[in-house]
PDB file of C-alpha atoms and ligand atoms in Angstrom:
ATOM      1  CA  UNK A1193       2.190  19.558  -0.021  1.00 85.00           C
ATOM      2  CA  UNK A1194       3.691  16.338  -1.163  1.00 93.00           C
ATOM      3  CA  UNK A1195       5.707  15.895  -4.532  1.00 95.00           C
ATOM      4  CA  UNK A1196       5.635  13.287  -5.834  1.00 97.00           C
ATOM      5  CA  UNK A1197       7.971  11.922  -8.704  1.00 97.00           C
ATOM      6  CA  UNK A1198       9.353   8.406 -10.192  1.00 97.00           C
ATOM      7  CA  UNK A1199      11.558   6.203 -11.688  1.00 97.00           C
ATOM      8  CA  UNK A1200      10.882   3.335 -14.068  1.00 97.00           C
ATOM      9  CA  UNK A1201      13.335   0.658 -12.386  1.00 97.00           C
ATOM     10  CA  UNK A1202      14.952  -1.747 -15.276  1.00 95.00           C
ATOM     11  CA  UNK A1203      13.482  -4.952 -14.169  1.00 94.00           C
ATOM     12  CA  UNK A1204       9.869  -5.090 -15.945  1.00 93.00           C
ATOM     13  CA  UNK A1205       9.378  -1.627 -15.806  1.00 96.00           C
ATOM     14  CA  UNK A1206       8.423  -1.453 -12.079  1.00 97.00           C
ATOM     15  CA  UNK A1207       8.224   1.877 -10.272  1.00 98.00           C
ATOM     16  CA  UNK A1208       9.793   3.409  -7.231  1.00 98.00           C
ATOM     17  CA  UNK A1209       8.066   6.741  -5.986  1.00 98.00           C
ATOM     18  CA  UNK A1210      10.007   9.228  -4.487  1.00 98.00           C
ATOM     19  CA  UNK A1211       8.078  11.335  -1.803  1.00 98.00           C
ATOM     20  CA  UNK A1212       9.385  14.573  -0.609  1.00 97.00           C
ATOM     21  CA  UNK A1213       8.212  17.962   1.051  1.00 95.00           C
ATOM     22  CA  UNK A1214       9.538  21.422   0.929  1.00 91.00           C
ATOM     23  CA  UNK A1215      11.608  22.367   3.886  1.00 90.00           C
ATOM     24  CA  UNK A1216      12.688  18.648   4.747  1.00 95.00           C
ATOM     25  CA  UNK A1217      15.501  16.506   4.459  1.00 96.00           C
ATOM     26  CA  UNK A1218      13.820  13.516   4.468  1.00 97.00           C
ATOM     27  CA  UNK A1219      11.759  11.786   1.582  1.00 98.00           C
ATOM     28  CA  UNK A1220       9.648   8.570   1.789  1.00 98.00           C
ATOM     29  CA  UNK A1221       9.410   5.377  -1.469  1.00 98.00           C
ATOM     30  CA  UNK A1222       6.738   3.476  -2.215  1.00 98.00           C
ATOM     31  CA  UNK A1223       8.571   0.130  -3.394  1.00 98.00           C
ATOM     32  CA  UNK A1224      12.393  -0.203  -4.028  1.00 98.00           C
ATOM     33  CA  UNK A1225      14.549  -1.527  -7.533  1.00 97.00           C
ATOM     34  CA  UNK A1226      16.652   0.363  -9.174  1.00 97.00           C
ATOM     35  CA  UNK A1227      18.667   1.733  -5.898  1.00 96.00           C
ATOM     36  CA  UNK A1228      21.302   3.541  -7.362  1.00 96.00           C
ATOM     37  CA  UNK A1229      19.121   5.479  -9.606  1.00 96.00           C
ATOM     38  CA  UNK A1230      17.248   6.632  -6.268  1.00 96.00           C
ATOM     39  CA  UNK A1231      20.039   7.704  -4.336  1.00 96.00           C
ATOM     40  CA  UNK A1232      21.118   9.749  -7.447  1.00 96.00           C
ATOM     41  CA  UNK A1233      17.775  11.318  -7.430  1.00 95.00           C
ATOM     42  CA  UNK A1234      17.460  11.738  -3.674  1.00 95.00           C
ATOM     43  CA  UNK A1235      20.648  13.467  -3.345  1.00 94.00           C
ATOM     44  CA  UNK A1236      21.869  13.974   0.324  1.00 94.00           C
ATOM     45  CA  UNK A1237      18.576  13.593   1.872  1.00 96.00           C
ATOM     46  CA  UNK A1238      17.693  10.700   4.199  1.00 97.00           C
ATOM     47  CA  UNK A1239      15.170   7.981   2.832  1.00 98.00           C
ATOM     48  CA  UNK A1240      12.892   7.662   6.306  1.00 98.00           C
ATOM     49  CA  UNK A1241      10.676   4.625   5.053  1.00 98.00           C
ATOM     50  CA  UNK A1242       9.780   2.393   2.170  1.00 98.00           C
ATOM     51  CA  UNK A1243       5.631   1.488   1.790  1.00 98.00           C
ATOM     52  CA  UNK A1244       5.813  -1.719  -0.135  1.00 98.00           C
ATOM     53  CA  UNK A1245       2.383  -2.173  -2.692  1.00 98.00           C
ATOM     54  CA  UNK A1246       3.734  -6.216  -2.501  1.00 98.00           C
ATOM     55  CA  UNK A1247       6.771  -7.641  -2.077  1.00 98.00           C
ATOM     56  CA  UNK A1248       7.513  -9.750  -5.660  1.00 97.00           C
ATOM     57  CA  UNK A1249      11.109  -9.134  -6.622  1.00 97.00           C
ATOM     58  CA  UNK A1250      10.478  -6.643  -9.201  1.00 96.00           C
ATOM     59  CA  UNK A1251       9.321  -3.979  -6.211  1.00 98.00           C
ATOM     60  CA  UNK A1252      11.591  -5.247  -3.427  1.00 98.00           C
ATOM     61  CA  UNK A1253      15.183  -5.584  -5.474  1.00 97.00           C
ATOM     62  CA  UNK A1254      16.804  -2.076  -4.244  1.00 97.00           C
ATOM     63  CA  UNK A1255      15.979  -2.969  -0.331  1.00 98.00           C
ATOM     64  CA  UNK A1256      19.121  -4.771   0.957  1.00 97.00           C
ATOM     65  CA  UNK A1257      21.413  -2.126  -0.404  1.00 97.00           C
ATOM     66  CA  UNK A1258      19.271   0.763   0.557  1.00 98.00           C
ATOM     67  CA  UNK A1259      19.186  -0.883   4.379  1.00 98.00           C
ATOM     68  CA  UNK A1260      23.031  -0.828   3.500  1.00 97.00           C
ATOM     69  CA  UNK A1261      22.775   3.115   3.278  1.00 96.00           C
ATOM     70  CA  UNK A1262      20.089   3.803   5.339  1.00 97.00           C
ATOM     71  CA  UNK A1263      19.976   1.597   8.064  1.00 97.00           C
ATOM     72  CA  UNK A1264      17.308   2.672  10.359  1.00 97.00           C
ATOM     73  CA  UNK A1265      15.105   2.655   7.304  1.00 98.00           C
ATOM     74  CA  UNK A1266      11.614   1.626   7.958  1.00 98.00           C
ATOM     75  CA  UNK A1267      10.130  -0.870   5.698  1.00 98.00           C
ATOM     76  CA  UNK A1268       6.158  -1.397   5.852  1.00 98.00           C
ATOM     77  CA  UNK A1269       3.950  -4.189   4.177  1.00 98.00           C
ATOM     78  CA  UNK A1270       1.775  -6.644   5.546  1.00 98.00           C
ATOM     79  CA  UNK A1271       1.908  -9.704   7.991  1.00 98.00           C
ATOM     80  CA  UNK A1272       2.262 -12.106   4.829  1.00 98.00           C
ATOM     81  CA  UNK A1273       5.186  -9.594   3.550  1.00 98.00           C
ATOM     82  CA  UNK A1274       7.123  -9.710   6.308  1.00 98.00           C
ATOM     83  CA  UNK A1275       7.404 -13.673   5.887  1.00 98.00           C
ATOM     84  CA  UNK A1276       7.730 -12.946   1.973  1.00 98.00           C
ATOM     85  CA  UNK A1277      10.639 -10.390   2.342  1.00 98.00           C
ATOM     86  CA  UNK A1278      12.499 -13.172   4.203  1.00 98.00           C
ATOM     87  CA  UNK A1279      11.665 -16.286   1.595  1.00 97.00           C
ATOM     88  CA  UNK A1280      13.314 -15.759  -2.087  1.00 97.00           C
ATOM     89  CA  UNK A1281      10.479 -18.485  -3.195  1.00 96.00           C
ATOM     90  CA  UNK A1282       7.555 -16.489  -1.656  1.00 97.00           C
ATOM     91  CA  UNK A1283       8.906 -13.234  -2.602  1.00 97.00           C
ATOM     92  CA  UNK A1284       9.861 -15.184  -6.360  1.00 95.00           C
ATOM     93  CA  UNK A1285      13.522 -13.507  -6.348  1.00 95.00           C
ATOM     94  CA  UNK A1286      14.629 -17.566  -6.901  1.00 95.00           C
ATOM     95  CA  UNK A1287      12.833 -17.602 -10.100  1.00 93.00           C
ATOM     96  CA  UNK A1288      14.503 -14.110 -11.311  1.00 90.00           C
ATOM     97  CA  UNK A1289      17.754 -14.599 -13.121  1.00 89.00           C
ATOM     98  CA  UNK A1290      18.365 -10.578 -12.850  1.00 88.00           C
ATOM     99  CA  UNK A1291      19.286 -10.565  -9.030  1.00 89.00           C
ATOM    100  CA  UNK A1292      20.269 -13.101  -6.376  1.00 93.00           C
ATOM    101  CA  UNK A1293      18.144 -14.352  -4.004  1.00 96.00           C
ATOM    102  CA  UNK A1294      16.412 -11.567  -1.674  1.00 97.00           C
ATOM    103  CA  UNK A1295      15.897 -12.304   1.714  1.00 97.00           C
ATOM    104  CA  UNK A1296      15.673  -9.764   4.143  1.00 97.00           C
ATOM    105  CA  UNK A1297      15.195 -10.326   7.751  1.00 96.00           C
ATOM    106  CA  UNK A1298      16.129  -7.603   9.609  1.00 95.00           C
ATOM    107  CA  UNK A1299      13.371  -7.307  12.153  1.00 94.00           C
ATOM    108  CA  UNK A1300      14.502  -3.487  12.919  1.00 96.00           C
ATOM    109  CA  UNK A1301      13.685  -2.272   9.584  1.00 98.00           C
ATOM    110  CA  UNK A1302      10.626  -4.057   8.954  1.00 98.00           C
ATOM    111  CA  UNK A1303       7.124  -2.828  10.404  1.00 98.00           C
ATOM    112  CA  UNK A1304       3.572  -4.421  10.186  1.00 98.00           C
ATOM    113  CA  UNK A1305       0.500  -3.276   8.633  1.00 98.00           C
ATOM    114  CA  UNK A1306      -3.039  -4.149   8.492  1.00 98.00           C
ATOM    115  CA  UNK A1307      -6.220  -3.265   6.615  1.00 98.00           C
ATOM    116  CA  UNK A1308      -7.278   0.136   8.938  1.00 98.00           C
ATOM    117  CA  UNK A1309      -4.212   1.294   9.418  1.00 98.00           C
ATOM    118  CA  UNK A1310      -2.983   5.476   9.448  1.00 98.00           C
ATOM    119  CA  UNK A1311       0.446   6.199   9.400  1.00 97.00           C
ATOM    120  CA  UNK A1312       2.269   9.616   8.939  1.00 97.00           C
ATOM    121  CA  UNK A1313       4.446  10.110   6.167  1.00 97.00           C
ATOM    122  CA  UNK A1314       6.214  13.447   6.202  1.00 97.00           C
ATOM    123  CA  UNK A1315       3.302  14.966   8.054  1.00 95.00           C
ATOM    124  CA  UNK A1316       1.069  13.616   5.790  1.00 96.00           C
ATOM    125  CA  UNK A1317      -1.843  11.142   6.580  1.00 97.00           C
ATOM    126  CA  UNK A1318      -1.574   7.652   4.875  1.00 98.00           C
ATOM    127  CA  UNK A1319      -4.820   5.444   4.681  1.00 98.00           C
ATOM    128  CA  UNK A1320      -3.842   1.654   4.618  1.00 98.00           C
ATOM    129  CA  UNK A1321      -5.908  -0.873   2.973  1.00 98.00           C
ATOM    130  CA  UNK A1322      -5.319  -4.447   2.028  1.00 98.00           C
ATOM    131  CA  UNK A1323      -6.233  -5.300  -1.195  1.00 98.00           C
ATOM    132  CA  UNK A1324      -5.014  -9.068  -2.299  1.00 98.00           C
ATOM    133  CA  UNK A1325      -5.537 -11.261  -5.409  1.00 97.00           C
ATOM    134  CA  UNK A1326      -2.478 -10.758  -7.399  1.00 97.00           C
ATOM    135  CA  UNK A1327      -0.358 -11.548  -4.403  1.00 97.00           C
ATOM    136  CA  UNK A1328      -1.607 -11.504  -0.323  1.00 98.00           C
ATOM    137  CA  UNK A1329       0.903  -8.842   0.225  1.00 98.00           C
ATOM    138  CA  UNK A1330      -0.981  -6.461  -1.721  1.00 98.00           C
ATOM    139  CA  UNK A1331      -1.308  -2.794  -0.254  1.00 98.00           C
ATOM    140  CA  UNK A1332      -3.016   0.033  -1.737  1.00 98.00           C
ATOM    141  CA  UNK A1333      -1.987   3.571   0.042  1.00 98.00           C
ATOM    142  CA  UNK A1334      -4.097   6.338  -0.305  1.00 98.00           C
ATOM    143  CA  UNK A1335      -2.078   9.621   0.583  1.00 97.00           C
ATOM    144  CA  UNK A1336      -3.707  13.115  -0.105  1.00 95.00           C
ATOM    145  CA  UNK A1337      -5.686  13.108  -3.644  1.00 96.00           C
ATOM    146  CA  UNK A1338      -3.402   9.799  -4.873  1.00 98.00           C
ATOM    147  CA  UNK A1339      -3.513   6.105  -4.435  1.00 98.00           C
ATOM    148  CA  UNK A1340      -0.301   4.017  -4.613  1.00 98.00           C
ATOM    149  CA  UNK A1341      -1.929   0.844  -5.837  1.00 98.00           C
ATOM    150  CA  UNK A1342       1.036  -1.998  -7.240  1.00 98.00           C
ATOM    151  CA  UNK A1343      -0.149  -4.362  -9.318  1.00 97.00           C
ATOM    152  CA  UNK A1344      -3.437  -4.943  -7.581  1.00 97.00           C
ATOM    153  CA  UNK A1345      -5.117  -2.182 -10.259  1.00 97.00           C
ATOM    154  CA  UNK A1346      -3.198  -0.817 -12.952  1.00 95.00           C
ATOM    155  CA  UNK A1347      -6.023   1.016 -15.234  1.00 93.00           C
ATOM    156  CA  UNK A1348      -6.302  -0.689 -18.793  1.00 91.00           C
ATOM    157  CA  UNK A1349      -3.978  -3.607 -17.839  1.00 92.00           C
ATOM    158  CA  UNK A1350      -5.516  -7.036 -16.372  1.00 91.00           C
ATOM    159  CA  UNK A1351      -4.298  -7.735 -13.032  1.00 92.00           C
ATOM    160  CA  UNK A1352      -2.149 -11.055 -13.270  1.00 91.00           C
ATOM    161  CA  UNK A1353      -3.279 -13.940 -11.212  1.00 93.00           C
ATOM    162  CA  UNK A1354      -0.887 -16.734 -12.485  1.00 90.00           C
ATOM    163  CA  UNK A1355       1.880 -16.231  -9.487  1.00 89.00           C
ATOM    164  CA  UNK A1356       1.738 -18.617  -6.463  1.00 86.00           C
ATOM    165  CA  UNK A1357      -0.551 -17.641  -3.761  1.00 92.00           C
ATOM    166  CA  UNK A1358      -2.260 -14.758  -6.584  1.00 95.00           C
ATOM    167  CA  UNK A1359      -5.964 -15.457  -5.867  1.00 97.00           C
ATOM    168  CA  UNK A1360      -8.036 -14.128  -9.130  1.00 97.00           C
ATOM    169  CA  UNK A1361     -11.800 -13.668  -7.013  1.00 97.00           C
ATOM    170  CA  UNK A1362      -9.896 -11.548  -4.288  1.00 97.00           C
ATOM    171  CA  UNK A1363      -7.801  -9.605  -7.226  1.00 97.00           C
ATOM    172  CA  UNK A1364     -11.409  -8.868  -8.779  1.00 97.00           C
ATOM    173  CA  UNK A1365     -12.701  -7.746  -5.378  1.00 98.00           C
ATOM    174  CA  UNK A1366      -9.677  -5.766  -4.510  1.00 98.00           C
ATOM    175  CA  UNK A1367     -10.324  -4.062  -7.963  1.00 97.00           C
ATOM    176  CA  UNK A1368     -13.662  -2.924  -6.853  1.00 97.00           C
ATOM    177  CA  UNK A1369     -12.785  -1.549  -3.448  1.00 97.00           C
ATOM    178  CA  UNK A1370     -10.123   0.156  -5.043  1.00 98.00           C
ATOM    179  CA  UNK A1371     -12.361   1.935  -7.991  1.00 97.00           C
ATOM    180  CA  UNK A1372     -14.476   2.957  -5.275  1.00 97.00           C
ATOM    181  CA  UNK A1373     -11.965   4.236  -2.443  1.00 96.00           C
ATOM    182  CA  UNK A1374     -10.005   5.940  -5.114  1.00 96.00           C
ATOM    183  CA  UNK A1375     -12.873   7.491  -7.620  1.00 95.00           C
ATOM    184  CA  UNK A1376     -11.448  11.094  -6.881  1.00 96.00           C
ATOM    185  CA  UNK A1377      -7.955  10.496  -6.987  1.00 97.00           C
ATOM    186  CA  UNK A1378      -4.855  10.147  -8.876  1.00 97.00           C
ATOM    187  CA  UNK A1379      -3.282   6.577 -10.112  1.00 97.00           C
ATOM    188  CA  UNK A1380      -0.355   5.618  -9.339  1.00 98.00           C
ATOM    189  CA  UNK A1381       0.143   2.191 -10.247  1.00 98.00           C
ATOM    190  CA  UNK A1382       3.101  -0.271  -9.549  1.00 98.00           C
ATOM    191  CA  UNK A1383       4.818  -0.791 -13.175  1.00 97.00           C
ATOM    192  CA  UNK A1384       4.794   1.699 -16.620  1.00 96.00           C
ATOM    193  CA  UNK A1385       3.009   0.364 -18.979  1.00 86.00           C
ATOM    194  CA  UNK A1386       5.353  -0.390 -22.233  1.00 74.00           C
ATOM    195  CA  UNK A1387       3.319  -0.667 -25.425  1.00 65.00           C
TER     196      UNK A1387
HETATM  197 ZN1  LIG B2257       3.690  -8.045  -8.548  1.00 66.54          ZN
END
């Protein structure tokens, strides 16, 4: 079985999940900030992969120094991510005074996903579904009885649709598809929520 644990990274309260399994030295994140914080956490096993949710600045930050670490990393998100990973505009790092520009184009690291897609993360079965509005990178993850959803549904907070590219009818849609895919399981949204 799969724990699951997290930190609240420092830049707008994002979070990285940590992923691990009993009996093995690897551990998989969903999204990447506060690096160092991570690697404290994750101790002297080997981060395998990273599943983005999106790739805005706030959930991509930590990814150029964890390549630095871990360089046959594997980074997933979507067509559209891979070009925003690259672009500090499309990925709005350029508009962030917290961190330099991000642009990461390391074609070994980076893989492609689609809507459909099954991947195995520490022997585990991950369901792959695009679900855009708040930005066309968006990926929700369902993984056993959770669903790793970013920013495209965090319950009791309105999904924001004011970024370039954000489209609010898809957000909505992506909202539904998500309450439905995800009725019977766990939450786990992209930021915590500060009062
Ligand atoms: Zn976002």
């Amino acid at each position: 079985m799969l724990t699951v644990d997290f930190i609240t990274n420092k830049v707008l309260h994002s979070r990285t999940y940590i992923l691990c399994k009993e009996n093995s030295n690897c551990v998989w994140l969903v999204d990447c900030g506060d690096t160092d914080r991570v690697l404290e956490k994750v101790g002297d096993k080997i981060v395998e992969g990273v599943l983005l949710t999106h790739t805005h600045s706030d959930h991509i930050y930590g990814l150029e120094e964890l390549i630095k670490r871990y360089p046959s990393v594997k980074v997933y998100t979507n067509a559209e991510g891979v070009e925003a990973l690259k672009s500090p505009k499309l990925n709005l790092s350029h508009y962030h005074s917290e961190y330099p520009d991000i642009s990461i184009d390391t074609p070994n690291n980076v893989c492609v996903l689609k809507e459909g897609d099954e991947l195995f993360v520490l022997g585990n079965l991950v369901k792959v579904y695009e679900t855009p509005g708040h930005s066309p990178t968006c990926l929700t993850y369902i993984i056993e009885d959770k669903a790793f959803t970013g920013d495209a549904y965090i319950p009791g907070v309105k999904v924001f649709t004011g970024f370039p590219h954000a489209n609010k009818q898809q957000a909505t849609l992506s909202i539904e598809r998500i309450r439905k895919l995800a009725s019977n399981h766990q939450i786990m949204p992209g930021h915590t929520v500060v009062p």
